Structure formats: C-alpha cells, structure tokens
Amino acid sequence: MLRPVWTWVRGRLAGGSTPARLRALSAGTVVLALLFALLGSYGVDRRERAIGNAAASSAQLLAAQGIEVRLLRADALASENFLRGGLEDPGTRQAYVAELAAAGEGLVSVSNDAPASVLPSLREVSTAVARYSGLVEQARANNRQGYPVGVTYLLQANRVLGDEVLPALRDVQRSLRSDVNNQLDSADRAGLWFHTSGWLLVAALVGGSVWLAQRFRRLLNLPLVAATAAVLLMMIVGGSTQGSSITTAEAATEGPLQTADLAAQARSAGFRARTQEAIALIQRGNRSVADSAWTDANLVAEAALDRLCEQFKVCAPRNGYDQYVDTYGLVRSTDIDDADWESAVDLSLRESARVFGGFDQASETVTINSASEAAVEFDGAGDGLGLVRTLAIGVGLLAAGLALAGYGQRLKEYR
C-alpha cells in the first residue's frame, strides 16, 4: 500500500518544482495520517480482542478443570460409600449425586462456548461419564445386596474414568492452555500496527517540518507542529496504555491463573489418591494395583503443591495434604502390618476422611480466590484500550487535516 505512494512522493521530491514537492509531501503525510487512523486503531482493537479471548479461554480452562475435580470427587465419594458395604451414608450419596450433576452442567456450559477443536473431546467425555455413572449404579446395587460382582463394576467405572474421561478432559485443557498463550502472543504482536504506522507518521511530520524550515527560512509551521505534538502525545499515551494492558494480562496468566491451575491439578490428584485408598481396602488382599495408582496420584499432587508453595507462597493446601499422607500411611500400616482390616476401614472412613476434608477445603479456597483474581485482572487489562482506539482514529484524522493546512500555507505563496 505504501510503496506506490512512496514512489510517487520520491519522484516529485527528486525532480519537481517546489509547489510539486509541497503537494507530494502533503499527500504523503495525509496518506500516512489516514493509515495511522486505520491501522493504529485496528492494532488496538486486535489487542483488546485478543486479551478478551485469552480471558475467555482461561475461564474455560478453569471450568474444564472444575469438571475434572467434580468427577474425581464423585468417584472418591462413590468408592468411600462402597467401602461401607450395604449401609451407605446418605450424606455421602447425596454429595456424589450433586457432584455428578454439577459436572454434567459444567460440560454443557463449557461445550456451549468452547472452540470447535475441543468439541469432539467434550462429546467423548459426556459419553464416557454416562457409562461411568451406569457402572457405579450397578456396583452400588450389587453391593447393597452383598454380591461380590459389585467390586468388578466399581473397578470398571474407575477405569472408564481414568482411561477415557480424564485423557479427553486433559486434551481439552491442553488446547485451552495453548489458546491462552496464543491469544497473548497475538495481543503482543498487535502493537506493531499501532507503533509502526504511528512512528512513520511522526517521522514524516518531523521531516516535513525540517524541510519547510530550511526551504522557507521559517522556524515553525504551526499546523505541522500541532500535528506532530498530537501524534507524539498519542504515541506516548497509547503506547503506555497498550503496554500496561499486555503486562496486566500476562501477570494474570503467570500469577492467579497459574495458581488456580496448580491448585486444581493438586485437587484432582488428591481425589484420585483418596479413591485408590478406598479401592485398596475394598480389594483387601489384592491391593498392589491400587497402591501403585495411589503412589502415582500422590506424586502428581505433591509436585503441584510444591510449586504452589515455593513459587506462589500458597502453602496451606500443602500442609493439609501432608497431614492426609501421614494418615494414609497409618491406614495402610493398620491394614498390612497389623492385619486389622476392620480398623483400617474405620480409620479411612473417619480420620482419613476428616483430614482429607481439610486439604479439600484449603485447596478449594485457593482455586476459587485465584480464579476470581485472574478474572478481575483480565477485565482490568482491557481498560482504556477502547478509548485509545477512538483517539487513534481522531488523532490520525486531525493530523491529516493539519498537514493539509500546514503545507497549504506554503502553497498559497505560489498562487
């Protein structure tokens, strides 16, 4: 777009008369001013939209993690109630039903706003959750009748959750994390439109003013000085506002969003560990697979909690989880070393559940508060960008008018 204009301006400046040069400089400056109005505002708009998209993707990421946490909490509750035998705890059953229903509602909500790329994975999750729920109900019915086959159904349900639901959900989460980063990169690159077109206009205005001063022996051309001042002020204020917006958005991602992300990961792994604790007791003499699965879940939980404590100084969930690990060790030793299965079950259903509840509450508080803080920071990141976009258009048009007036003053001298 600029090359034909520049070629025409350069030709006029090189071989034309003074009036021709004035017209060329005037036309070139006006074109640059109009381009700034167009491209500068476009760049600001792109940044604002990209930050908004990053905020939306971050909210969806946390919602997808919330679905995972609810499903794993439901699984832990189902396993805990199964461990009680035929005498279910009504409160635990009610909590299981509520968590499963909330996960289903969350799936619908995320699917409504999700990008097309993750919809197949979300449909896969929905189908697998329905199958999981059916298997749990079969396990529950057989367990209440005292039929050993109930254990088989429970283990099948647990495998569906671990082998089908969680991988698909984590594919969604990876895609959303990538989208957050891509949107922030896009927001960062969008600043080039504003800065490139703006500083080119400043250079043209300054260069034109210097040429006029040398050619006509007059120090200042007031319209061009006013245009230069307006565009310079626009570049300073607009550049500062845009820089602040991307800094705030990146801070939201690297701070509260990552904190909420880690807390959610720790919660998911913690509930997975709690489920395997129950399954190990349900299987009694055949607990090796469940013990191995508990160890895997524990490693994930501890890694997330270590980062949460060391990097973000949020250590309450870690302290609560450490207490749970100690209690789990006591449950395991009571079952294996003391060969007292009944006492181990009682310890798991009472003390271990109580201690784990402390971790659950602490980590949930961190997740909720950090997610809220991230949303507030993302909202604040876009503040002022709408005004900058409008001002870029106005200043560009003003600069075009002042350039016409400034060069027009000198052209009048040749009429």
mmCIF file of C-alpha atoms in Angstrom:
data_model
loop_
_atom_site.group_PDB
_atom_site.id
_atom_site.type_symbol
_atom_site.label_atom_id
_atom_site.label_comp_id
_atom_site.label_asym_id
_atom_site.label_seq_id
_atom_site.Cartn_x
_atom_site.Cartn_y
_atom_site.Cartn_z
ATOM 1 C CA MET A 1 0.000 0.000 0.000
ATOM 2 C CA LEU A 2 2.780 2.422 0.893
ATOM 3 C CA ARG A 3 5.137 1.615 -1.991
ATOM 4 C CA PRO A 4 3.173 3.331 -4.824
ATOM 5 C CA VAL A 5 2.674 6.395 -2.629
ATOM 6 C CA TRP A 6 6.347 6.492 -1.661
ATOM 7 C CA THR A 7 7.426 6.071 -5.296
ATOM 8 C CA TRP A 8 5.206 8.968 -6.366
ATOM 9 C CA VAL A 9 6.369 11.196 -3.465
ATOM 10 C CA ARG A 10 10.033 10.400 -4.089
ATOM 11 C CA GLY A 11 9.655 11.200 -7.776
ATOM 12 C CA ARG A 12 8.060 14.542 -7.022
ATOM 13 C CA LEU A 13 10.683 15.434 -4.433
ATOM 14 C CA ALA A 14 13.583 14.482 -6.669
ATOM 15 C CA GLY A 15 12.712 16.331 -9.824
ATOM 16 C CA GLY A 16 9.729 18.528 -9.225
ATOM 17 C CA SER A 17 9.301 22.203 -8.525
ATOM 18 C CA THR A 18 8.805 23.498 -5.014
ATOM 19 C CA PRO A 19 4.985 23.519 -5.351
ATOM 20 C CA ALA A 20 5.130 19.950 -6.649
ATOM 21 C CA ARG A 21 7.279 18.952 -3.700
ATOM 22 C CA LEU A 22 4.871 20.630 -1.305
ATOM 23 C CA ARG A 23 1.959 18.759 -2.842
ATOM 24 C CA ALA A 24 3.895 15.484 -2.666
ATOM 25 C CA LEU A 25 4.822 15.991 0.982
ATOM 26 C CA SER A 26 1.271 16.998 1.791
ATOM 27 C CA ALA A 27 -0.211 13.967 0.031
ATOM 28 C CA GLY A 28 2.295 11.560 1.565
ATOM 29 C CA THR A 29 1.724 12.892 5.067
ATOM 30 C CA VAL A 30 -2.044 12.780 4.677
ATOM 31 C CA VAL A 31 -1.857 9.166 3.491
ATOM 32 C CA LEU A 32 0.323 8.225 6.473
ATOM 33 C CA ALA A 33 -2.052 10.010 8.838
ATOM 34 C CA LEU A 34 -5.050 8.181 7.418
ATOM 35 C CA LEU A 35 -3.160 4.900 7.594
ATOM 36 C CA PHE A 36 -2.398 5.586 11.236
ATOM 37 C CA ALA A 37 -6.080 6.233 11.908
ATOM 38 C CA LEU A 38 -6.903 2.930 10.212
ATOM 39 C CA LEU A 39 -4.007 0.659 11.194
ATOM 40 C CA GLY A 40 -3.390 2.142 14.620
ATOM 41 C CA SER A 41 -6.993 1.677 15.676
ATOM 42 C CA TYR A 42 -7.020 -1.780 14.080
ATOM 43 C CA GLY A 43 -3.971 -2.819 16.096
ATOM 44 C CA VAL A 44 -5.506 -1.581 19.341
ATOM 45 C CA ASP A 45 -8.736 -3.387 18.525
ATOM 46 C CA ARG A 46 -6.844 -6.608 17.816
ATOM 47 C CA ARG A 47 -5.052 -6.342 21.144
ATOM 48 C CA GLU A 48 -8.292 -5.728 23.013
ATOM 49 C CA ARG A 49 -9.986 -8.676 21.308
ATOM 50 C CA ALA A 50 -7.012 -10.987 21.882
ATOM 51 C CA ILE A 51 -6.905 -10.142 25.585
ATOM 52 C CA GLY A 52 -10.648 -10.765 25.794
ATOM 53 C CA ASN A 53 -10.210 -14.110 24.050
ATOM 54 C CA ALA A 54 -7.381 -15.040 26.427
ATOM 55 C CA ALA A 55 -9.628 -14.205 29.373
ATOM 56 C CA ALA A 56 -12.429 -16.348 27.931
ATOM 57 C CA SER A 57 -10.082 -19.287 27.303
ATOM 58 C CA SER A 58 -8.644 -19.023 30.811
ATOM 59 C CA ALA A 59 -12.154 -19.115 32.277
ATOM 60 C CA GLN A 60 -12.955 -22.173 30.162
ATOM 61 C CA LEU A 61 -9.707 -23.827 31.250
ATOM 62 C CA LEU A 62 -10.634 -23.421 34.904
ATOM 63 C CA ALA A 63 -14.170 -24.624 34.150
ATOM 64 C CA ALA A 64 -12.782 -27.754 32.453
ATOM 65 C CA GLN A 65 -10.554 -28.378 35.455
ATOM 66 C CA GLY A 66 -13.562 -27.878 37.692
ATOM 67 C CA ILE A 67 -15.372 -30.630 35.792
ATOM 68 C CA GLU A 68 -12.415 -32.960 36.323
ATOM 69 C CA VAL A 69 -12.274 -32.174 40.035
ATOM 70 C CA ARG A 70 -16.009 -32.764 40.451
ATOM 71 C CA LEU A 71 -15.860 -36.107 38.660
ATOM 72 C CA LEU A 72 -12.900 -37.285 40.724
ATOM 73 C CA ARG A 73 -14.546 -36.110 43.931
ATOM 74 C CA ALA A 74 -17.679 -38.006 42.922
ATOM 75 C CA ASP A 75 -15.556 -41.102 42.291
ATOM 76 C CA ALA A 76 -13.918 -40.780 45.699
ATOM 77 C CA LEU A 77 -17.340 -40.457 47.344
ATOM 78 C CA ALA A 78 -18.705 -43.475 45.449
ATOM 79 C CA SER A 79 -15.693 -45.570 46.462
ATOM 80 C CA GLU A 80 -15.983 -44.407 50.059
ATOM 81 C CA ASN A 81 -19.648 -45.392 50.225
ATOM 82 C CA PHE A 82 -18.889 -48.739 48.579
ATOM 83 C CA LEU A 83 -16.341 -49.384 51.320
ATOM 84 C CA ARG A 84 -19.155 -49.104 53.868
ATOM 85 C CA GLY A 85 -20.775 -52.210 52.398
ATOM 86 C CA GLY A 86 -24.528 -52.246 52.050
ATOM 87 C CA LEU A 87 -25.028 -49.468 54.602
ATOM 88 C CA GLU A 88 -24.474 -46.303 52.594
ATOM 89 C CA ASP A 89 -24.085 -42.925 54.216
ATOM 90 C CA PRO A 90 -26.973 -40.783 52.854
ATOM 91 C CA GLY A 91 -24.942 -37.578 53.027
ATOM 92 C CA THR A 92 -22.104 -39.112 51.017
ATOM 93 C CA ARG A 93 -24.567 -40.460 48.465
ATOM 94 C CA GLN A 94 -26.230 -37.057 48.156
ATOM 95 C CA ALA A 95 -22.843 -35.387 47.699
ATOM 96 C CA TYR A 96 -21.948 -37.905 44.957
ATOM 97 C CA VAL A 97 -25.169 -37.191 43.065
ATOM 98 C CA ALA A 98 -24.645 -33.429 43.417
ATOM 99 C CA GLU A 99 -21.063 -33.587 42.137
ATOM 100 C CA LEU A 100 -22.037 -35.708 39.151
ATOM 101 C CA ALA A 101 -24.901 -33.346 38.292
ATOM 102 C CA ALA A 102 -22.650 -30.296 38.619
ATOM 103 C CA ALA A 103 -20.066 -31.934 36.351
ATOM 104 C CA GLY A 104 -22.776 -32.545 33.749
ATOM 105 C CA GLU A 105 -23.927 -28.933 33.916
ATOM 106 C CA GLY A 106 -20.322 -27.813 33.605
ATOM 107 C CA LEU A 107 -19.873 -29.931 30.482
ATOM 108 C CA VAL A 108 -22.897 -28.301 28.876
ATOM 109 C CA SER A 109 -21.681 -24.821 29.802
ATOM 110 C CA VAL A 110 -18.139 -25.370 28.515
ATOM 111 C CA SER A 111 -19.417 -27.017 25.320
ATOM 112 C CA ASN A 112 -21.637 -24.024 24.554
ATOM 113 C CA ASP A 113 -18.668 -21.635 24.440
ATOM 114 C CA ALA A 114 -15.810 -23.966 23.529
ATOM 115 C CA PRO A 115 -13.840 -23.690 20.271
ATOM 116 C CA ALA A 116 -14.755 -26.251 17.639
ATOM 117 C CA SER A 117 -11.400 -28.009 18.034
ATOM 118 C CA VAL A 118 -12.274 -29.348 21.507
ATOM 119 C CA LEU A 119 -15.910 -30.302 20.887
ATOM 120 C CA PRO A 120 -15.109 -33.924 19.876
ATOM 121 C CA SER A 121 -13.196 -34.408 23.138
ATOM 122 C CA LEU A 122 -16.053 -32.904 25.146
ATOM 123 C CA ARG A 123 -18.555 -35.222 23.446
ATOM 124 C CA GLU A 124 -16.277 -38.141 24.278
ATOM 125 C CA VAL A 125 -16.225 -37.025 27.914
ATOM 126 C CA SER A 126 -20.008 -36.768 28.033
ATOM 127 C CA THR A 127 -20.469 -40.264 26.599
ATOM 128 C CA ALA A 128 -17.895 -41.805 28.935
ATOM 129 C CA VAL A 129 -19.362 -40.073 32.008
ATOM 130 C CA ALA A 130 -22.767 -41.579 31.229
ATOM 131 C CA ARG A 131 -21.160 -45.031 31.023
ATOM 132 C CA TYR A 132 -19.232 -44.385 34.244
ATOM 133 C CA SER A 133 -22.409 -43.384 36.076
ATOM 134 C CA GLY A 134 -24.192 -46.522 34.909
ATOM 135 C CA LEU A 135 -21.364 -48.755 36.143
ATOM 136 C CA VAL A 136 -21.358 -47.044 39.544
ATOM 137 C CA GLU A 137 -25.088 -47.664 39.892
ATOM 138 C CA GLN A 138 -24.598 -51.344 39.027
ATOM 139 C CA ALA A 139 -21.793 -51.559 41.575
ATOM 140 C CA ARG A 140 -23.983 -49.872 44.176
ATOM 141 C CA ALA A 141 -26.962 -52.157 43.552
ATOM 142 C CA ASN A 142 -24.855 -55.318 43.807
ATOM 143 C CA ASN A 143 -23.008 -54.038 46.856
ATOM 144 C CA ARG A 144 -26.276 -53.385 48.692
ATOM 145 C CA GLN A 145 -27.267 -56.995 48.010
ATOM 146 C CA GLY A 146 -23.888 -58.256 49.158
ATOM 147 C CA TYR A 147 -22.914 -59.598 45.724
ATOM 148 C CA PRO A 148 -19.119 -59.673 45.126
ATOM 149 C CA VAL A 149 -19.609 -58.720 41.461
ATOM 150 C CA GLY A 150 -20.205 -55.178 42.682
ATOM 151 C CA VAL A 151 -16.447 -54.770 43.084
ATOM 152 C CA THR A 152 -15.964 -55.603 39.407
ATOM 153 C CA TYR A 153 -18.424 -52.915 38.353
ATOM 154 C CA LEU A 154 -16.763 -50.376 40.642
ATOM 155 C CA LEU A 155 -13.323 -51.116 39.193
ATOM 156 C CA GLN A 156 -14.714 -50.891 35.659
ATOM 157 C CA ALA A 157 -16.200 -47.490 36.476
ATOM 158 C CA ASN A 158 -12.882 -46.350 37.869
ATOM 159 C CA ARG A 159 -11.098 -47.488 34.708
ATOM 160 C CA VAL A 160 -13.590 -45.663 32.476
ATOM 161 C CA LEU A 161 -12.892 -42.501 34.442
ATOM 162 C CA GLY A 162 -9.123 -42.941 34.321
ATOM 163 C CA ASP A 163 -8.726 -44.291 30.789
ATOM 164 C CA GLU A 164 -11.434 -42.400 28.883
ATOM 165 C CA VAL A 165 -12.776 -39.384 30.747
ATOM 166 C CA LEU A 166 -9.580 -37.904 32.153
ATOM 167 C CA PRO A 167 -7.453 -38.174 28.966
ATOM 168 C CA ALA A 168 -10.177 -36.471 26.923
ATOM 169 C CA LEU A 169 -10.655 -33.741 29.534
ATOM 170 C CA ARG A 170 -6.929 -33.113 29.685
ATOM 171 C CA ASP A 171 -6.783 -32.815 25.909
ATOM 172 C CA VAL A 172 -9.353 -30.041 26.269
ATOM 173 C CA GLN A 173 -7.298 -28.393 28.987
ATOM 174 C CA ARG A 174 -4.097 -28.552 26.949
ATOM 175 C CA SER A 175 -5.878 -26.981 23.995
ATOM 176 C CA LEU A 176 -7.257 -24.175 26.165
ATOM 177 C CA ARG A 177 -3.873 -23.514 27.787
ATOM 178 C CA SER A 178 -2.355 -23.273 24.322
ATOM 179 C CA ASP A 179 -5.122 -20.912 23.241
ATOM 180 C CA VAL A 180 -4.471 -18.609 26.212
ATOM 181 C CA ASN A 181 -0.795 -18.397 25.267
ATOM 182 C CA ASN A 182 -1.545 -17.941 21.561
ATOM 183 C CA GLN A 183 -4.008 -15.140 22.269
ATOM 184 C CA LEU A 184 -1.485 -13.326 24.450
ATOM 185 C CA ASP A 185 1.140 -13.686 21.714
ATOM 186 C CA SER A 186 -1.369 -12.258 19.241
ATOM 187 C CA ALA A 187 -2.104 -9.362 21.601
ATOM 188 C CA ASP A 188 1.613 -8.669 21.894
ATOM 189 C CA ARG A 189 2.139 -8.673 18.115
ATOM 190 C CA ALA A 190 -0.879 -6.425 17.564
ATOM 191 C CA GLY A 191 1.078 -3.490 18.966
ATOM 192 C CA LEU A 192 3.196 -3.413 15.801
ATOM 193 C CA TRP A 193 0.288 -1.960 13.814
ATOM 194 C CA PHE A 194 -0.015 1.000 16.153
ATOM 195 C CA HIS A 195 3.692 1.664 16.633
ATOM 196 C CA THR A 196 4.804 1.169 13.022
ATOM 197 C CA SER A 197 2.134 3.395 11.489
ATOM 198 C CA GLY A 198 2.424 5.965 14.281
ATOM 199 C CA TRP A 199 6.176 6.421 14.258
ATOM 200 C CA LEU A 200 6.229 6.554 10.457
ATOM 201 C CA LEU A 201 3.765 9.429 10.694
ATOM 202 C CA VAL A 202 5.901 11.174 13.327
ATOM 203 C CA ALA A 203 8.960 10.798 11.097
ATOM 204 C CA ALA A 204 7.068 12.246 8.127
ATOM 205 C CA LEU A 205 5.819 15.211 10.161
ATOM 206 C CA VAL A 206 9.246 15.964 11.628
ATOM 207 C CA GLY A 207 10.963 15.511 8.270
ATOM 208 C CA GLY A 208 8.436 17.756 6.560
ATOM 209 C CA SER A 209 8.823 20.436 9.232
ATOM 210 C CA VAL A 210 12.611 20.404 8.873
ATOM 211 C CA TRP A 211 12.374 20.661 5.072
ATOM 212 C CA LEU A 212 9.940 23.582 5.309
ATOM 213 C CA ALA A 213 12.164 25.385 7.813
ATOM 214 C CA GLN A 214 15.194 25.026 5.547
ATOM 215 C CA ARG A 215 13.347 25.828 2.340
ATOM 216 C CA PHE A 216 11.340 28.830 3.502
ATOM 217 C CA ARG A 217 13.619 30.147 6.242
ATOM 218 C CA ARG A 218 10.836 29.956 8.801
ATOM 219 C CA LEU A 219 11.479 28.121 12.013
ATOM 220 C CA LEU A 220 7.997 26.789 12.728
ATOM 221 C CA ASN A 221 4.967 25.726 10.750
ATOM 222 C CA LEU A 222 2.291 25.821 13.429
ATOM 223 C CA PRO A 223 -0.153 23.296 11.893
ATOM 224 C CA LEU A 224 2.648 20.750 11.431
ATOM 225 C CA VAL A 225 3.975 21.437 14.926
ATOM 226 C CA ALA A 226 0.481 20.883 16.333
ATOM 227 C CA ALA A 227 0.089 17.678 14.312
ATOM 228 C CA THR A 228 3.488 16.400 15.476
ATOM 229 C CA ALA A 229 2.680 17.187 19.107
ATOM 230 C CA ALA A 230 -0.722 15.482 18.875
ATOM 231 C CA VAL A 231 0.687 12.330 17.296
ATOM 232 C CA LEU A 232 3.639 12.206 19.714
ATOM 233 C CA LEU A 233 1.288 12.528 22.665
ATOM 234 C CA MET A 234 -0.887 9.817 21.151
ATOM 235 C CA MET A 235 2.117 7.521 20.777
ATOM 236 C CA ILE A 236 3.212 8.083 24.366
ATOM 237 C CA VAL A 237 -0.215 7.708 25.952
ATOM 238 C CA GLY A 238 -1.384 4.964 23.593
ATOM 239 C CA GLY A 239 1.875 3.066 23.840
ATOM 240 C CA SER A 240 1.817 3.261 27.629
ATOM 241 C CA THR A 241 -1.790 2.093 27.833
ATOM 242 C CA GLN A 242 -1.174 -0.780 25.441
ATOM 243 C CA GLY A 243 1.986 -1.804 27.253
ATOM 244 C CA SER A 244 0.149 -1.748 30.554
ATOM 245 C CA SER A 245 -2.659 -3.879 29.122
ATOM 246 C CA ILE A 246 -0.394 -6.674 27.939
ATOM 247 C CA THR A 247 1.630 -6.536 31.164
ATOM 248 C CA THR A 248 -1.542 -6.889 33.223
ATOM 249 C CA ALA A 249 -2.832 -9.763 31.076
ATOM 250 C CA GLU A 250 0.474 -11.615 31.311
ATOM 251 C CA ALA A 251 0.581 -11.013 35.067
ATOM 252 C CA ALA A 252 -2.911 -12.512 35.364
ATOM 253 C CA THR A 253 -1.739 -15.590 33.461
ATOM 254 C CA GLU A 254 1.540 -16.028 35.298
ATOM 255 C CA GLY A 255 0.071 -15.267 38.732
ATOM 256 C CA PRO A 256 -3.501 -16.066 39.798
ATOM 257 C CA LEU A 257 -4.383 -18.165 36.743
ATOM 258 C CA GLN A 258 -1.374 -20.423 37.218
ATOM 259 C CA THR A 259 -2.087 -20.572 40.954
ATOM 260 C CA ALA A 260 -5.660 -21.709 40.294
ATOM 261 C CA ASP A 261 -4.382 -24.153 37.668
ATOM 262 C CA LEU A 262 -1.911 -25.768 40.080
ATOM 263 C CA ALA A 263 -4.456 -25.915 42.900
ATOM 264 C CA ALA A 264 -6.936 -27.640 40.580
ATOM 265 C CA GLN A 265 -4.279 -30.139 39.476
ATOM 266 C CA ALA A 266 -3.478 -30.893 43.113
ATOM 267 C CA ARG A 267 -7.168 -31.340 43.920
ATOM 268 C CA SER A 268 -7.671 -33.747 41.031
ATOM 269 C CA ALA A 269 -4.680 -35.844 42.023
ATOM 270 C CA GLY A 270 -5.689 -35.719 45.689
ATOM 271 C CA PHE A 271 -9.168 -37.072 44.991
ATOM 272 C CA ARG A 272 -7.624 -39.728 42.774
ATOM 273 C CA ALA A 273 -5.422 -40.771 45.689
ATOM 274 C CA ARG A 274 -8.394 -40.808 48.049
ATOM 275 C CA THR A 275 -10.268 -43.112 45.647
ATOM 276 C CA GLN A 276 -7.334 -45.520 45.453
ATOM 277 C CA GLU A 277 -7.121 -45.574 49.247
ATOM 278 C CA ALA A 278 -10.693 -46.881 49.358
ATOM 279 C CA ILE A 279 -10.206 -49.321 46.476
ATOM 280 C CA ALA A 280 -7.113 -50.791 48.143
ATOM 281 C CA LEU A 281 -9.235 -51.601 51.194
ATOM 282 C CA ILE A 282 -12.153 -52.835 49.089
ATOM 283 C CA GLN A 283 -9.845 -55.332 47.360
ATOM 284 C CA ARG A 284 -8.367 -56.389 50.698
ATOM 285 C CA GLY A 285 -5.617 -58.907 49.917
ATOM 286 C CA ASN A 286 -5.187 -57.680 46.337
ATOM 287 C CA ARG A 287 -4.258 -54.041 46.936
ATOM 288 C CA SER A 288 -0.990 -53.795 44.960
ATOM 289 C CA VAL A 289 -2.546 -52.174 41.857
ATOM 290 C CA ALA A 290 -4.413 -49.620 43.951
ATOM 291 C CA ASP A 291 -1.289 -48.887 45.994
ATOM 292 C CA SER A 292 0.645 -48.209 42.793
ATOM 293 C CA ALA A 293 -2.127 -45.944 41.499
ATOM 294 C CA TRP A 294 -2.154 -44.090 44.836
ATOM 295 C CA THR A 295 1.594 -43.527 44.539
ATOM 296 C CA ASP A 296 1.220 -42.124 41.011
ATOM 297 C CA ALA A 297 -1.557 -39.765 42.090
ATOM 298 C CA ASN A 298 0.419 -38.710 45.143
ATOM 299 C CA LEU A 299 3.437 -37.761 43.021
ATOM 300 C CA VAL A 300 1.269 -35.511 40.836
ATOM 301 C CA ALA A 301 -0.382 -33.886 43.843
ATOM 302 C CA GLU A 302 2.906 -33.245 45.631
ATOM 303 C CA ALA A 303 4.550 -31.795 42.517
ATOM 304 C CA ALA A 304 1.685 -29.314 42.036
ATOM 305 C CA LEU A 305 1.574 -28.428 45.735
ATOM 306 C CA ASP A 306 5.343 -27.934 45.893
ATOM 307 C CA ARG A 307 5.169 -25.419 43.037
ATOM 308 C CA LEU A 308 2.184 -23.744 44.630
ATOM 309 C CA CYS A 309 4.057 -23.286 47.899
ATOM 310 C CA GLU A 310 7.530 -22.489 46.562
ATOM 311 C CA GLN A 311 6.613 -20.319 43.573
ATOM 312 C CA PHE A 312 3.461 -18.593 44.804
ATOM 313 C CA LYS A 313 3.873 -18.873 48.592
ATOM 314 C CA VAL A 314 0.499 -20.610 48.925
ATOM 315 C CA CYS A 315 1.264 -23.392 51.379
ATOM 316 C CA ALA A 316 -1.984 -24.139 53.244
ATOM 317 C CA PRO A 317 -3.052 -26.868 50.771
ATOM 318 C CA ARG A 318 0.381 -28.474 51.025
ATOM 319 C CA ASN A 319 0.187 -28.579 54.808
ATOM 320 C CA GLY A 320 -3.276 -30.132 54.672
ATOM 321 C CA TYR A 321 -2.197 -32.709 52.123
ATOM 322 C CA ASP A 322 0.866 -33.682 54.158
ATOM 323 C CA GLN A 323 -1.447 -34.484 57.058
ATOM 324 C CA TYR A 324 -3.535 -36.649 54.760
ATOM 325 C CA VAL A 325 -0.453 -38.541 53.534
ATOM 326 C CA ASP A 326 0.519 -39.266 57.143
ATOM 327 C CA THR A 327 -2.986 -40.541 57.893
ATOM 328 C CA TYR A 328 -2.982 -42.670 54.745
ATOM 329 C CA GLY A 329 0.269 -44.240 55.926
ATOM 330 C CA LEU A 330 -1.427 -45.118 59.198
ATOM 331 C CA VAL A 331 -4.394 -46.655 57.356
ATOM 332 C CA ARG A 332 -2.073 -48.732 55.199
ATOM 333 C CA SER A 333 0.083 -49.939 58.086
ATOM 334 C CA THR A 334 -3.024 -50.865 60.087
ATOM 335 C CA ASP A 335 -4.257 -52.957 57.166
ATOM 336 C CA ILE A 336 -0.955 -54.558 56.158
ATOM 337 C CA ASP A 337 1.337 -54.566 59.184
ATOM 338 C CA ASP A 338 -1.309 -55.035 61.871
ATOM 339 C CA ALA A 339 -3.538 -57.192 59.644
ATOM 340 C CA ASP A 340 -6.517 -55.337 61.086
ATOM 341 C CA TRP A 341 -8.711 -54.629 58.072
ATOM 342 C CA GLU A 342 -11.767 -53.543 60.049
ATOM 343 C CA SER A 343 -9.786 -50.932 61.990
ATOM 344 C CA ALA A 344 -8.137 -49.738 58.771
ATOM 345 C CA VAL A 345 -11.557 -49.256 57.162
ATOM 346 C CA ASP A 346 -12.831 -47.366 60.198
ATOM 347 C CA LEU A 347 -9.704 -45.197 60.190
ATOM 348 C CA SER A 348 -10.132 -44.464 56.466
ATOM 349 C CA LEU A 349 -13.815 -43.577 56.769
ATOM 350 C CA ARG A 350 -13.347 -41.386 59.816
ATOM 351 C CA GLU A 351 -9.917 -39.881 60.425
ATOM 352 C CA SER A 352 -8.590 -40.027 56.865
ATOM 353 C CA ALA A 353 -11.837 -38.528 55.534
ATOM 354 C CA ARG A 354 -11.669 -35.741 58.122
ATOM 355 C CA VAL A 355 -8.038 -34.881 57.407
ATOM 356 C CA PHE A 356 -8.555 -35.028 53.641
ATOM 357 C CA GLY A 357 -11.518 -32.699 54.076
ATOM 358 C CA GLY A 358 -9.113 -30.083 55.439
ATOM 359 C CA PHE A 359 -6.994 -30.334 52.296
ATOM 360 C CA ASP A 360 -10.128 -30.257 50.145
ATOM 361 C CA GLN A 361 -11.348 -27.055 51.777
ATOM 362 C CA ALA A 362 -7.946 -25.313 51.702
ATOM 363 C CA SER A 363 -7.272 -26.151 48.049
ATOM 364 C CA GLU A 364 -10.814 -25.236 47.003
ATOM 365 C CA THR A 365 -10.458 -21.826 48.649
ATOM 366 C CA VAL A 366 -7.211 -21.195 46.767
ATOM 367 C CA THR A 367 -8.785 -22.260 43.470
ATOM 368 C CA ILE A 368 -11.859 -20.057 43.876
ATOM 369 C CA ASN A 369 -9.973 -16.982 45.093
ATOM 370 C CA SER A 370 -7.244 -17.257 42.457
ATOM 371 C CA ALA A 371 -9.751 -17.788 39.644
ATOM 372 C CA SER A 372 -11.665 -14.705 40.779
ATOM 373 C CA GLU A 373 -8.453 -12.672 40.967
ATOM 374 C CA ALA A 374 -7.429 -13.781 37.472
ATOM 375 C CA ALA A 375 -10.826 -12.749 36.078
ATOM 376 C CA VAL A 376 -10.556 -9.310 37.708
ATOM 377 C CA GLU A 377 -7.041 -8.776 36.339
ATOM 378 C CA PHE A 378 -8.062 -9.823 32.839
ATOM 379 C CA ASP A 379 -11.013 -7.427 32.988
ATOM 380 C CA GLY A 380 -8.674 -4.629 34.043
ATOM 381 C CA ALA A 381 -6.214 -5.427 31.255
ATOM 382 C CA GLY A 382 -8.603 -4.062 28.644
ATOM 383 C CA ASP A 383 -9.311 -0.814 30.471
ATOM 384 C CA GLY A 384 -8.528 2.195 28.317
ATOM 385 C CA LEU A 385 -7.984 0.311 25.062
ATOM 386 C CA GLY A 386 -11.366 1.337 23.684
ATOM 387 C CA LEU A 387 -10.520 4.988 24.329
ATOM 388 C CA VAL A 388 -7.072 4.572 22.731
ATOM 389 C CA ARG A 389 -8.693 3.055 19.637
ATOM 390 C CA THR A 390 -11.064 6.018 19.324
ATOM 391 C CA LEU A 391 -8.279 8.531 19.924
ATOM 392 C CA ALA A 392 -6.078 6.891 17.289
ATOM 393 C CA ILE A 393 -8.791 7.485 14.708
ATOM 394 C CA GLY A 394 -9.332 11.057 15.865
ATOM 395 C CA VAL A 395 -5.650 11.955 16.038
ATOM 396 C CA GLY A 396 -4.995 10.398 12.635
ATOM 397 C CA LEU A 397 -7.760 12.450 11.048
ATOM 398 C CA LEU A 398 -6.618 15.566 12.911
ATOM 399 C CA ALA A 399 -3.042 15.071 11.716
ATOM 400 C CA ALA A 400 -4.273 14.686 8.133
ATOM 401 C CA GLY A 401 -6.191 17.961 8.367
ATOM 402 C CA LEU A 402 -3.302 19.827 9.981
ATOM 403 C CA ALA A 403 -0.871 18.511 7.363
ATOM 404 C CA LEU A 404 -3.109 19.826 4.601
ATOM 405 C CA ALA A 405 -3.309 23.179 6.377
ATOM 406 C CA GLY A 406 0.426 23.379 7.058
ATOM 407 C CA TYR A 407 1.580 22.603 3.553
ATOM 408 C CA GLY A 408 -1.317 24.627 2.180
ATOM 409 C CA GLN A 409 0.071 27.764 3.843
ATOM 410 C CA ARG A 410 3.268 27.488 1.826
ATOM 411 C CA LEU A 411 1.427 26.579 -1.385
ATOM 412 C CA LYS A 412 -0.572 29.821 -1.155
ATOM 413 C CA GLU A 413 2.667 31.742 -1.624
ATOM 414 C CA TYR A 414 2.911 30.338 -5.187
ATOM 415 C CA ARG A 415 -0.559 31.327 -6.272
#
